[in-house]
Coordinates of C-alpha atoms and ligand atoms in Angstrom, one line a residue:
X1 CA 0.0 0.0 0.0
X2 CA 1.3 3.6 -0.7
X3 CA 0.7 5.7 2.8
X4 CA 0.6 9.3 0.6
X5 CA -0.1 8.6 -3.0
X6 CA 0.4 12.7 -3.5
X7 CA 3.9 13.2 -2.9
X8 CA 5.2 8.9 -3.7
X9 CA 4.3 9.1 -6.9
X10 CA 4.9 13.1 -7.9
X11 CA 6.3 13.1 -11.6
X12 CA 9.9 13.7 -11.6
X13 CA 9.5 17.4 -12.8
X14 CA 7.0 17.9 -9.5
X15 CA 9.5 16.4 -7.4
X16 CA 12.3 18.4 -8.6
X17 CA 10.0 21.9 -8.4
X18 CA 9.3 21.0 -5.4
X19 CA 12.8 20.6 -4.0
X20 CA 14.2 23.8 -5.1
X21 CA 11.4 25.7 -3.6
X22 CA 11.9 23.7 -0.5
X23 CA 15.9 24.5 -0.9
X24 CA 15.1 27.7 -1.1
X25 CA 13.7 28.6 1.7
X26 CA 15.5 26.2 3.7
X27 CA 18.7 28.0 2.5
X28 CA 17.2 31.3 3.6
X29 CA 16.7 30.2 7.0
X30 CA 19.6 28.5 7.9
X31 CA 21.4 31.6 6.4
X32 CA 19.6 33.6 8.8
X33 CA 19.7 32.1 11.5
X34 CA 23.0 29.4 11.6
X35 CA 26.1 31.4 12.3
X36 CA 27.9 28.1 11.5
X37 CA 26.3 28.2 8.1
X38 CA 26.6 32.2 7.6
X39 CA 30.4 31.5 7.9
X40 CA 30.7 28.8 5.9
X41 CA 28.4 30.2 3.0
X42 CA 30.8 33.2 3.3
X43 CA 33.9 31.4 3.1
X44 CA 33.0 29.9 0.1
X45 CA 31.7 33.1 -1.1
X46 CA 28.3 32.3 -2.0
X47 CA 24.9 33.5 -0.4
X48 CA 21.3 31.8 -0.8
X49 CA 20.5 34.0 -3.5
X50 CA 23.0 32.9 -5.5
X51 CA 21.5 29.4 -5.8
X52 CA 19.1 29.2 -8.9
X53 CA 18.5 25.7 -9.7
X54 CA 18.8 22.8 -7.8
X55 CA 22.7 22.0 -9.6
X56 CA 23.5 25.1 -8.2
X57 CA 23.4 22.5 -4.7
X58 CA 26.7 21.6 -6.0
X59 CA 28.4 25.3 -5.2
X60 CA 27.2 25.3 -1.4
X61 CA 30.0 23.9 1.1
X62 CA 29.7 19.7 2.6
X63 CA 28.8 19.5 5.9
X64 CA 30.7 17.2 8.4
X65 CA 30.2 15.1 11.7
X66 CA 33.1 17.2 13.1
X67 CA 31.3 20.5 12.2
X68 CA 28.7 19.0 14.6
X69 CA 31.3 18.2 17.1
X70 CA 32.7 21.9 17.0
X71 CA 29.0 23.1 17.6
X72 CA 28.3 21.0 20.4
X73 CA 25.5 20.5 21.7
X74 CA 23.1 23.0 20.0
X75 CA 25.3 25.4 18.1
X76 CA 23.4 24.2 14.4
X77 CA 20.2 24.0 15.9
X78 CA 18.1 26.7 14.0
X79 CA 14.9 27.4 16.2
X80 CA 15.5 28.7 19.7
X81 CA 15.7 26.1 22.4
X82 CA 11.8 26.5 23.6
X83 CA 10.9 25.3 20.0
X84 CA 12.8 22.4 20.6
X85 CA 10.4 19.5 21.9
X86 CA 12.7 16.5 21.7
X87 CA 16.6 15.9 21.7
X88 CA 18.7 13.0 20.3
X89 CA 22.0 12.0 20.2
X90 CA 24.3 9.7 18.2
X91 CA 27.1 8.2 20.4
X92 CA 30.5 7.9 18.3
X93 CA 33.1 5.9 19.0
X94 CA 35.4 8.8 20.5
X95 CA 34.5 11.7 21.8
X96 CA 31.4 13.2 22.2
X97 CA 27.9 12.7 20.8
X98 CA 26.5 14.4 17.8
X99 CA 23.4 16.0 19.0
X100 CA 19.9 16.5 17.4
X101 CA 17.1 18.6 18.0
X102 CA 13.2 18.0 16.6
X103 CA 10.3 20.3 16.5
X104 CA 7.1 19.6 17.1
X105 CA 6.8 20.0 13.1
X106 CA 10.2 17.6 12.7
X107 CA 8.0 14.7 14.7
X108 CA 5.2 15.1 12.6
X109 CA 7.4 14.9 9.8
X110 CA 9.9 12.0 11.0
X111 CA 6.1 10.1 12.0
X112 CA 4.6 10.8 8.6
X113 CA 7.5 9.4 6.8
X114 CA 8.4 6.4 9.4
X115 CA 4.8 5.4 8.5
X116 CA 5.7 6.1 5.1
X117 CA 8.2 3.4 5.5
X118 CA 6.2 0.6 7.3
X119 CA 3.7 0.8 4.5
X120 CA 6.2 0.4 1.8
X121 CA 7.2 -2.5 3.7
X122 CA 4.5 -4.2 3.4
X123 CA 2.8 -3.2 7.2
X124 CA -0.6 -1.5 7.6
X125 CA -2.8 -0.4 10.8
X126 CA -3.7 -4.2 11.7
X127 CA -0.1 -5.1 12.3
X128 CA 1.1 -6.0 16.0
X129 CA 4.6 -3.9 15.6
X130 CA 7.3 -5.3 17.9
X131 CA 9.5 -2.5 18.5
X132 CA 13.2 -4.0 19.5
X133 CA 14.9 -0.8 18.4
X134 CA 16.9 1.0 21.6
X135 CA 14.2 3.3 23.1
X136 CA 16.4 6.4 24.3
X137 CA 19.3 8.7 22.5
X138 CA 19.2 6.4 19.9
X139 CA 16.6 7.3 16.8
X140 CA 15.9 3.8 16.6
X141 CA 13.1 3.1 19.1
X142 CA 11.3 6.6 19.5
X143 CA 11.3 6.8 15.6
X144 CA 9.9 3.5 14.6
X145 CA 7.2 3.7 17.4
X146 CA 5.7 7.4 16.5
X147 CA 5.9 5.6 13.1
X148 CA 3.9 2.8 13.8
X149 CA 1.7 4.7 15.9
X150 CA 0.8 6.9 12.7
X151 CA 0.5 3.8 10.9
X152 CA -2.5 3.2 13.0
X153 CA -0.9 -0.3 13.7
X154 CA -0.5 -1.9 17.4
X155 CA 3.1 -0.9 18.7
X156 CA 4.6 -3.1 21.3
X157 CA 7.8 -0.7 22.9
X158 CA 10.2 -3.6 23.4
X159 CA 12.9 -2.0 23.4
X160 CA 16.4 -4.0 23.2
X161 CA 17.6 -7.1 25.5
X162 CA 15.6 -9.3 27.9
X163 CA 15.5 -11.6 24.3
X164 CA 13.4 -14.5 26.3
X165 CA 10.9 -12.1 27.3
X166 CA 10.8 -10.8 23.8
X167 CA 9.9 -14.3 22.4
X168 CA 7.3 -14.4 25.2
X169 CA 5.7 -11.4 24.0
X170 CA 5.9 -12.1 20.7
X171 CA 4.2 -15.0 21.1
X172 CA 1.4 -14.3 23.8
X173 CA 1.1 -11.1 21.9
X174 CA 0.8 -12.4 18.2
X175 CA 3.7 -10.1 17.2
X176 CA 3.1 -9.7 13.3
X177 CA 6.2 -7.4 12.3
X178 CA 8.9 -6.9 14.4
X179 CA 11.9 -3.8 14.2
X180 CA 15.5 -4.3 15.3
X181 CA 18.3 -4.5 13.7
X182 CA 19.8 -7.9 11.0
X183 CA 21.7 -8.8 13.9
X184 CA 19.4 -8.8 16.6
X185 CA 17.4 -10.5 14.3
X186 CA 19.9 -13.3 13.7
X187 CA 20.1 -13.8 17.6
X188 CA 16.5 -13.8 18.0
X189 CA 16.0 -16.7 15.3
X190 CA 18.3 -18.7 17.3
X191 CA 17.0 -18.2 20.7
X192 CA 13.9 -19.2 19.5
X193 CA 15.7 -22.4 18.1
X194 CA 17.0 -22.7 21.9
X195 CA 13.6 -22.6 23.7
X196 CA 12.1 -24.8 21.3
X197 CA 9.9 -22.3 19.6
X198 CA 8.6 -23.2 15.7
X199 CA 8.7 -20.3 13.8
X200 CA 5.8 -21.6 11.7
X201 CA 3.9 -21.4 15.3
X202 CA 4.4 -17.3 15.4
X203 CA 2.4 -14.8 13.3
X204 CA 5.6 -12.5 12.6
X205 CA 5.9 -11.7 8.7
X206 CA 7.9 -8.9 8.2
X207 CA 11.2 -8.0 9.5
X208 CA 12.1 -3.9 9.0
X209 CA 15.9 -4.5 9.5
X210 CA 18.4 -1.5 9.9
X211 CA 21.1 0.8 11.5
X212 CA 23.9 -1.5 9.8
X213 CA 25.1 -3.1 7.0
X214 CA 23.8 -6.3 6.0
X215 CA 24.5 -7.9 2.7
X216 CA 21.9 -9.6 0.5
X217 CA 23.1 -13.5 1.6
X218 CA 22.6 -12.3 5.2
X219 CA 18.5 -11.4 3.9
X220 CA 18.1 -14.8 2.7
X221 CA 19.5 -16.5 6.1
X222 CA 17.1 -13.9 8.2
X223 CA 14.1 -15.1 5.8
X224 CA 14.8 -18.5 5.8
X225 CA 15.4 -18.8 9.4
X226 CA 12.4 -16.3 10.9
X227 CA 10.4 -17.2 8.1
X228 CA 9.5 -13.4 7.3
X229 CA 10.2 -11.0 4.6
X230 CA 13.5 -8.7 5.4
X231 CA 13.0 -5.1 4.6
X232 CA 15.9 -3.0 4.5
X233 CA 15.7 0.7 6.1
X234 CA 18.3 3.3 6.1
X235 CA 18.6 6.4 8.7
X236 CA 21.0 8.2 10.4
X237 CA 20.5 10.8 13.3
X238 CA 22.1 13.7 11.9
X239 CA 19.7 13.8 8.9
X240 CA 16.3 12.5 11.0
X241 CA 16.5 9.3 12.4
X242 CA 15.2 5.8 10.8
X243 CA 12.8 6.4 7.8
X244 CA 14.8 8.7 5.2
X245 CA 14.8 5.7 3.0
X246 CA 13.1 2.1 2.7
X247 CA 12.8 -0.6 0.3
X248 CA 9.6 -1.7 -1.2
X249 CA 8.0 -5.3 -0.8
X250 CA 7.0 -4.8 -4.0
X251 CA 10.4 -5.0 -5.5
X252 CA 12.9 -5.7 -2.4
X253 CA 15.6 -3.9 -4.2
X254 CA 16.9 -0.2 -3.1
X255 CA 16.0 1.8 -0.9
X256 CA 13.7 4.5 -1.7
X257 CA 14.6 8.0 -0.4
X258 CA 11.7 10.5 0.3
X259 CA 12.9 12.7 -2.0
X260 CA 9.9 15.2 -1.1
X261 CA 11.8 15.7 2.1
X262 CA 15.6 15.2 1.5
X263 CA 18.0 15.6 -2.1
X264 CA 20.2 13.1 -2.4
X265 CA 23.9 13.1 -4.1
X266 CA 26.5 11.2 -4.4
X267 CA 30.1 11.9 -4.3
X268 CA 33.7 10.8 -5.1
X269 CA 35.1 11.1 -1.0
X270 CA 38.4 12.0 -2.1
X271 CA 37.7 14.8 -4.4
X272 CA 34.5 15.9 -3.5
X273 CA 33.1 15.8 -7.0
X274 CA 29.4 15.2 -7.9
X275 CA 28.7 11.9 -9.6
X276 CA 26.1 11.1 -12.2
X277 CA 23.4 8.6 -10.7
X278 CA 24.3 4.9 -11.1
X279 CA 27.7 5.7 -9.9
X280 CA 28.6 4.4 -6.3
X281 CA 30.5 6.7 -3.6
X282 CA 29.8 8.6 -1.1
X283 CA 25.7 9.9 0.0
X284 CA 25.5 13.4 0.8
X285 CA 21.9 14.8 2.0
X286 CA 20.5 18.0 2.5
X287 CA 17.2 18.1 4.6
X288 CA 14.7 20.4 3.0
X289 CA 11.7 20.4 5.6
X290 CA 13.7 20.6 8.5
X291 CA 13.5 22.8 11.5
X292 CA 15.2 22.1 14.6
X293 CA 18.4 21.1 13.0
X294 CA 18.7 21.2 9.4
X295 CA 21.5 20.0 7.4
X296 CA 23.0 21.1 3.9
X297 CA 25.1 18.5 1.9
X298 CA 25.8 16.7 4.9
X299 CA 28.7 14.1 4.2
X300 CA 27.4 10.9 5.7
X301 CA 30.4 8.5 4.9
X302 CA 27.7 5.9 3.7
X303 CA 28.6 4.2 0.7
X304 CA 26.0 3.8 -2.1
X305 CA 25.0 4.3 -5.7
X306 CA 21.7 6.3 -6.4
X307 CA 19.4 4.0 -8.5
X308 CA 17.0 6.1 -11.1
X309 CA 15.3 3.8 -12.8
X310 CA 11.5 3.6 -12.0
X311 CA 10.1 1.0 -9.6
X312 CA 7.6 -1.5 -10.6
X313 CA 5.5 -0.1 -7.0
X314 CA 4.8 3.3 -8.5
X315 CA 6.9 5.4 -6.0
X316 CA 8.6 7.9 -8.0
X317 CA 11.6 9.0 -5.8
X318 CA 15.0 7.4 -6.8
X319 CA 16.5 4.1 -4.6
X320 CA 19.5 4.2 -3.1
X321 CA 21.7 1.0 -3.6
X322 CA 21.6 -1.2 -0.8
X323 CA 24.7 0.6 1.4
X324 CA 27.7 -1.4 1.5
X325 CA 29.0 -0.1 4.6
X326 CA 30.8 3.7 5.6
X327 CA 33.9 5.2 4.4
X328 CA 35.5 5.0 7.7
X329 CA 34.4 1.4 8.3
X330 CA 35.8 0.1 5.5
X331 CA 39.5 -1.6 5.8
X332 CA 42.4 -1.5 3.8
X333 CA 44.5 -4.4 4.4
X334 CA 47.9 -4.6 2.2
X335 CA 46.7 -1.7 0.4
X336 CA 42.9 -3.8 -0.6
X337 CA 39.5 -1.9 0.3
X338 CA 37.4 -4.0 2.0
X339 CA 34.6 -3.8 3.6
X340 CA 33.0 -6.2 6.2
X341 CA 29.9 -6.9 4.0
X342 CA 32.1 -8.5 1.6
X343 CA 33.1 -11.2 3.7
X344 CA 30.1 -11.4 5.5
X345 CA 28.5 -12.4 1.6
X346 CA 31.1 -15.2 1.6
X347 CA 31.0 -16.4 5.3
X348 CA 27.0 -16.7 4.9
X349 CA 26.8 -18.7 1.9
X350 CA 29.2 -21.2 3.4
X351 CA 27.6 -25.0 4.8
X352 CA 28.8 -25.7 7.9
X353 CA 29.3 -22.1 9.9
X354 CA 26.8 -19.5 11.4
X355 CA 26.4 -16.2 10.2
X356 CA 28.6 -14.8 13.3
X357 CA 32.2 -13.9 12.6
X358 CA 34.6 -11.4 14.0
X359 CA 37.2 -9.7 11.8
X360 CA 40.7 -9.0 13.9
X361 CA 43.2 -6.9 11.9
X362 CA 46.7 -6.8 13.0
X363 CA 50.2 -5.5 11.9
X364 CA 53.0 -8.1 12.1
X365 CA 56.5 -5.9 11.2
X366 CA 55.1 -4.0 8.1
X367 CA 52.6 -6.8 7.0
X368 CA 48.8 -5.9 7.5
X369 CA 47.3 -9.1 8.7
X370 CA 43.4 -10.7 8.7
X371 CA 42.3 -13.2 11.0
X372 CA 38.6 -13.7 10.5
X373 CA 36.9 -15.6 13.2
X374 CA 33.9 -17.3 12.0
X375 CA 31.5 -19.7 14.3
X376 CA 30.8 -23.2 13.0
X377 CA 27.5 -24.6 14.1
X378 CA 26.8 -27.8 16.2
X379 CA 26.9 -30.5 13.4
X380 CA 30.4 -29.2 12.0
X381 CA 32.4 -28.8 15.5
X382 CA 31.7 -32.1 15.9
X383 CA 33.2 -33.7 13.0
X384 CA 36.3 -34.6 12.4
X385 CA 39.8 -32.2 12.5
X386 CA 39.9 -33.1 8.3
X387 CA 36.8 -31.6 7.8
X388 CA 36.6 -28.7 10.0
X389 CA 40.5 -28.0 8.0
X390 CA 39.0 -28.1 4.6
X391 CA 35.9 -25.9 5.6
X392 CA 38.9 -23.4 6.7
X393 CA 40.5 -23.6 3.6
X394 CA 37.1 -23.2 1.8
X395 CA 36.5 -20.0 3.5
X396 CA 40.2 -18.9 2.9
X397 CA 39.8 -19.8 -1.0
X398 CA 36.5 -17.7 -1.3
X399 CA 38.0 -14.6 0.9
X400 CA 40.8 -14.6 -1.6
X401 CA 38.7 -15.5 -5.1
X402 CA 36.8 -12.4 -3.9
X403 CA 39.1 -9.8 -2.5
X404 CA 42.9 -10.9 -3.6
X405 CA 44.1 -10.9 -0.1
X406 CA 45.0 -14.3 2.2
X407 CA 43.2 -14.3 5.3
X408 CA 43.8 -16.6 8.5
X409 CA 41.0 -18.1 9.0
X410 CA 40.0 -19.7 12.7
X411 CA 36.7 -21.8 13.2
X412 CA 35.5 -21.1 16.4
X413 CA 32.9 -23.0 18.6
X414 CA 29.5 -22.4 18.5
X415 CA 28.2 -19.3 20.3
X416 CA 31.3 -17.9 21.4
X417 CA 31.2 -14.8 19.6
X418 CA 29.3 -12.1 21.4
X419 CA 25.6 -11.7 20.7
X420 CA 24.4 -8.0 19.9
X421 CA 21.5 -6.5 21.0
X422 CA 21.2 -3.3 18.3
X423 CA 24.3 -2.7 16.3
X424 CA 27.1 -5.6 15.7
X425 CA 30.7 -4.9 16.6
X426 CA 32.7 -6.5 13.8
X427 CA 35.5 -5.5 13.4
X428 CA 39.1 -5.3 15.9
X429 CA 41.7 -3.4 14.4
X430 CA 44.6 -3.7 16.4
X431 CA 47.2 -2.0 14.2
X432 CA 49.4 0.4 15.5
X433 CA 47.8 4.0 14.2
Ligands
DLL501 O1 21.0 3.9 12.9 C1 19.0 5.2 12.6 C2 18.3 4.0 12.3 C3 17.6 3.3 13.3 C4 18.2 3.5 11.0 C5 16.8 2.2 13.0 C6 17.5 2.3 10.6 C7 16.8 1.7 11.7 P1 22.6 6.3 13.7 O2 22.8 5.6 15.0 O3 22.9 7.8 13.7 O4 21.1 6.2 13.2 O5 23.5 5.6 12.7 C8 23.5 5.9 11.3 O6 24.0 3.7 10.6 O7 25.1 6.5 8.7 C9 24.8 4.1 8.5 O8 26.2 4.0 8.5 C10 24.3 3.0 9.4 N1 23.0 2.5 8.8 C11 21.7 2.9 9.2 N2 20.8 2.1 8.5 C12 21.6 1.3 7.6 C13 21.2 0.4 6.6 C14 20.5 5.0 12.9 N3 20.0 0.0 6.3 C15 24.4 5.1 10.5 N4 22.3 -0.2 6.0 C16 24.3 5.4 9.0 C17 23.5 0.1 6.2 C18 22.9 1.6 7.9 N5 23.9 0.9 7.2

């Protein structure tokens, strides 16, 4: 079902007159009333009116996580505090958070286009909506339930953790779609393995999956094992929160951005330089409805192509390719790119291991090294040494087919490797920086 025929299906022209009006004013008031953005509009000597189409986007300065950093906590924020009726953060790695502010008109907006989502996804009013996103500073769990509450649809506030509970509730409760993200999901289908639960006993149909990258062999393990549909969703904090873009059921194959609300681009991370659509690098968004905090070409170190060919379920506004992971995540090891979801794609098509594995990067003297920890599952660790050595070399064979670089590859006994409860750790880099 399409929540809001109007603006999903807008012809490309209305779409595009639509932006620059939006951009427009947008421009005007952050101009006004971001010194951050008066400054950096004036360094690169350029003012709102100087923008007169929407490629004119291209001439106004990128946006960064650190610009955030430097403005910390509400130094973007365009509307006075009292305006301000909820606050997010995103916690980084190092450092501290990037903050967000909403309006009462961003809500509206973020639960109009979360309920957007869940109806591109296949969900509608008489859906029981398990909600296993984080409730708190993270987007996840506020943003799909204000969401799901637009929908109309029953929302159960889960929250993370407590999974045993959770498979209570989604049973006594008839739980029809649940929210979390490919990980969590992963865990979940094998806990339910562990209590004894038959997935074909549960009403769940439709997994909305997010917040991380997941490859396309890791969808067909989630569907095969919860017996659902996997639908991916894409957000990020600084730009809204989960719900700037969704795949359709219909075709299960990008993710549609609401173009209405946000312009895409995509481009080359080194140079900086606009790509034409079909050609993968680096998103960059610009919110054009926002009012708390909006942001203008804001570089989100996701990786991605834009996809504009039109969709066989009538939405009009481009897909973004399935996102193969961030600029910062991705590794270079002896000079090779790579990025977890590559060997993820190899590890889960294997017989014989789970889709849980651990990368651990390591310098010995110059020499980058791999060791990729990978679980085998209960049948495997108990064969014999031969086997469980050729399933090694297997994985090592495929890592290297794929990516050119030899790996050390070590099978580890089943459920050793920790369990996450919203985004998966990965990755250990332990090289000297
Ligand atoms: O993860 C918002 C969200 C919540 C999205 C629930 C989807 C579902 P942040 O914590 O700010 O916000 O992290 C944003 O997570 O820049 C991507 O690198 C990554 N990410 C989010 N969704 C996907 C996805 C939320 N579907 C960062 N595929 C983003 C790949 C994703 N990466």
């Amino acid at each position: 079902m399409i929540w809001n025929e109007d603006f999903e299906t807008l012809p490309r022209e209305a779409i595009e007159a639509l932006q620059f009006k939006r951009l427009k004013q947008t421009l005007d008031r952050v101009y006004a009333t971001v010194p951050f953005y008066q400054q950096s509009f004036k360094k690169a000597g350029i003012t709102p009116a100087d923008i007169r189409s929407l490629s004119d986007l291209q001439k106004l300065p990128f946006t960064l996580k650190q610009d955030m950093r430097d403005n910390y906590p509400y130094g973007l924020f365009a509307v006075p505090l009292d305006q301000i009726v909820r606050i997010h953060a995103s916690s980084g790695t190092t450092g501290k958070p990037t903050v967000v502010g909403y309006t009462k008109r961003d809500i509206d907006t973020w639960s109009e286009l979360m309920a957007r989502s869940f109806a591109a996804a296949g969900a509608s009013h008489g859906d029981v909506i398990h909600n296993s996103y984080g409730y708190g500073l993270f987007t996840g769990g506020l943003g799909a339930h204000y969401g799901a509450e637009r929908l109309g649809a029953s929302v159960i506030p889960m929250s993370g953790g407590n999974t045993k509970k959770q498979i209570m509730i989604m049973q006594d409760f008839g739980s029809t779609v649940i929210t979390c993200t490919p990980s969590y999901s992963l865990y979940l289908a094998e806990a339910l393995t562990e209590e004894g639960v038959d997935v074909n006993d549960l009403k769940l149909r439709v997994g909305i999956l997010g917040a991380e990258p997941w490859s396309e062999a890791m969808r067909t393990e989630i569907e095969a094992k919860l017996g659902i549909k996997a639908i991916d969703i894409y957000g990020l904090s600084e730009i809204m929160g989960p719900g700037v873009g969704i795949e359709c059921i219909e075709a299960q194959n990008g993710l549609h951005i609401w173009e209405d609300h946000f312009i895409p681009e995509i481009i080359n991370p080194e140079t900086g330089e606009v790509l034409p659509h079909g050609e993968k690098g680096e998103l960059v968004i610009t919110t054009i409805t926002k009012e708390g905090i909006p942001m203008i070409r804001y570089r989100t170190r996701d990786i991605t192509r834009i996809l504009p060919e039109p969709c066989i379920c009538g939405r009009t506004h481009v897909r973004l390719e399935r996102l193969s992971g961030r600029s910062d995540d991705m590794l270079i090891i002896r000079g090779v790119n790579v990025f977890p979801s590559q060997i993820e794609s190899v590890l889960v098509k294997i017989k014989g291991v789970e889709p849980h594995y651990m990368l651990i990067v390591d310098r010995e003297g110059t020499l980058d090294t791999l060791e990729v920890q990978v679980e085998v599952n209960e049948q495997t660790f108990s064969d014999e040494i031969k086997v469980l050595q050729d399933l090694s070399s297997m994985i090592r064979k495929e890592i290297k087919d794929l990516l050119g670089i030899t790996c050390n590859v070590r099978l580890v006994e089943p459920k050793t490797i920790a369990r996450s409860e919203g985004k998966a750790q990965r990755v250990i880099d332990r090289r000297p920086k």
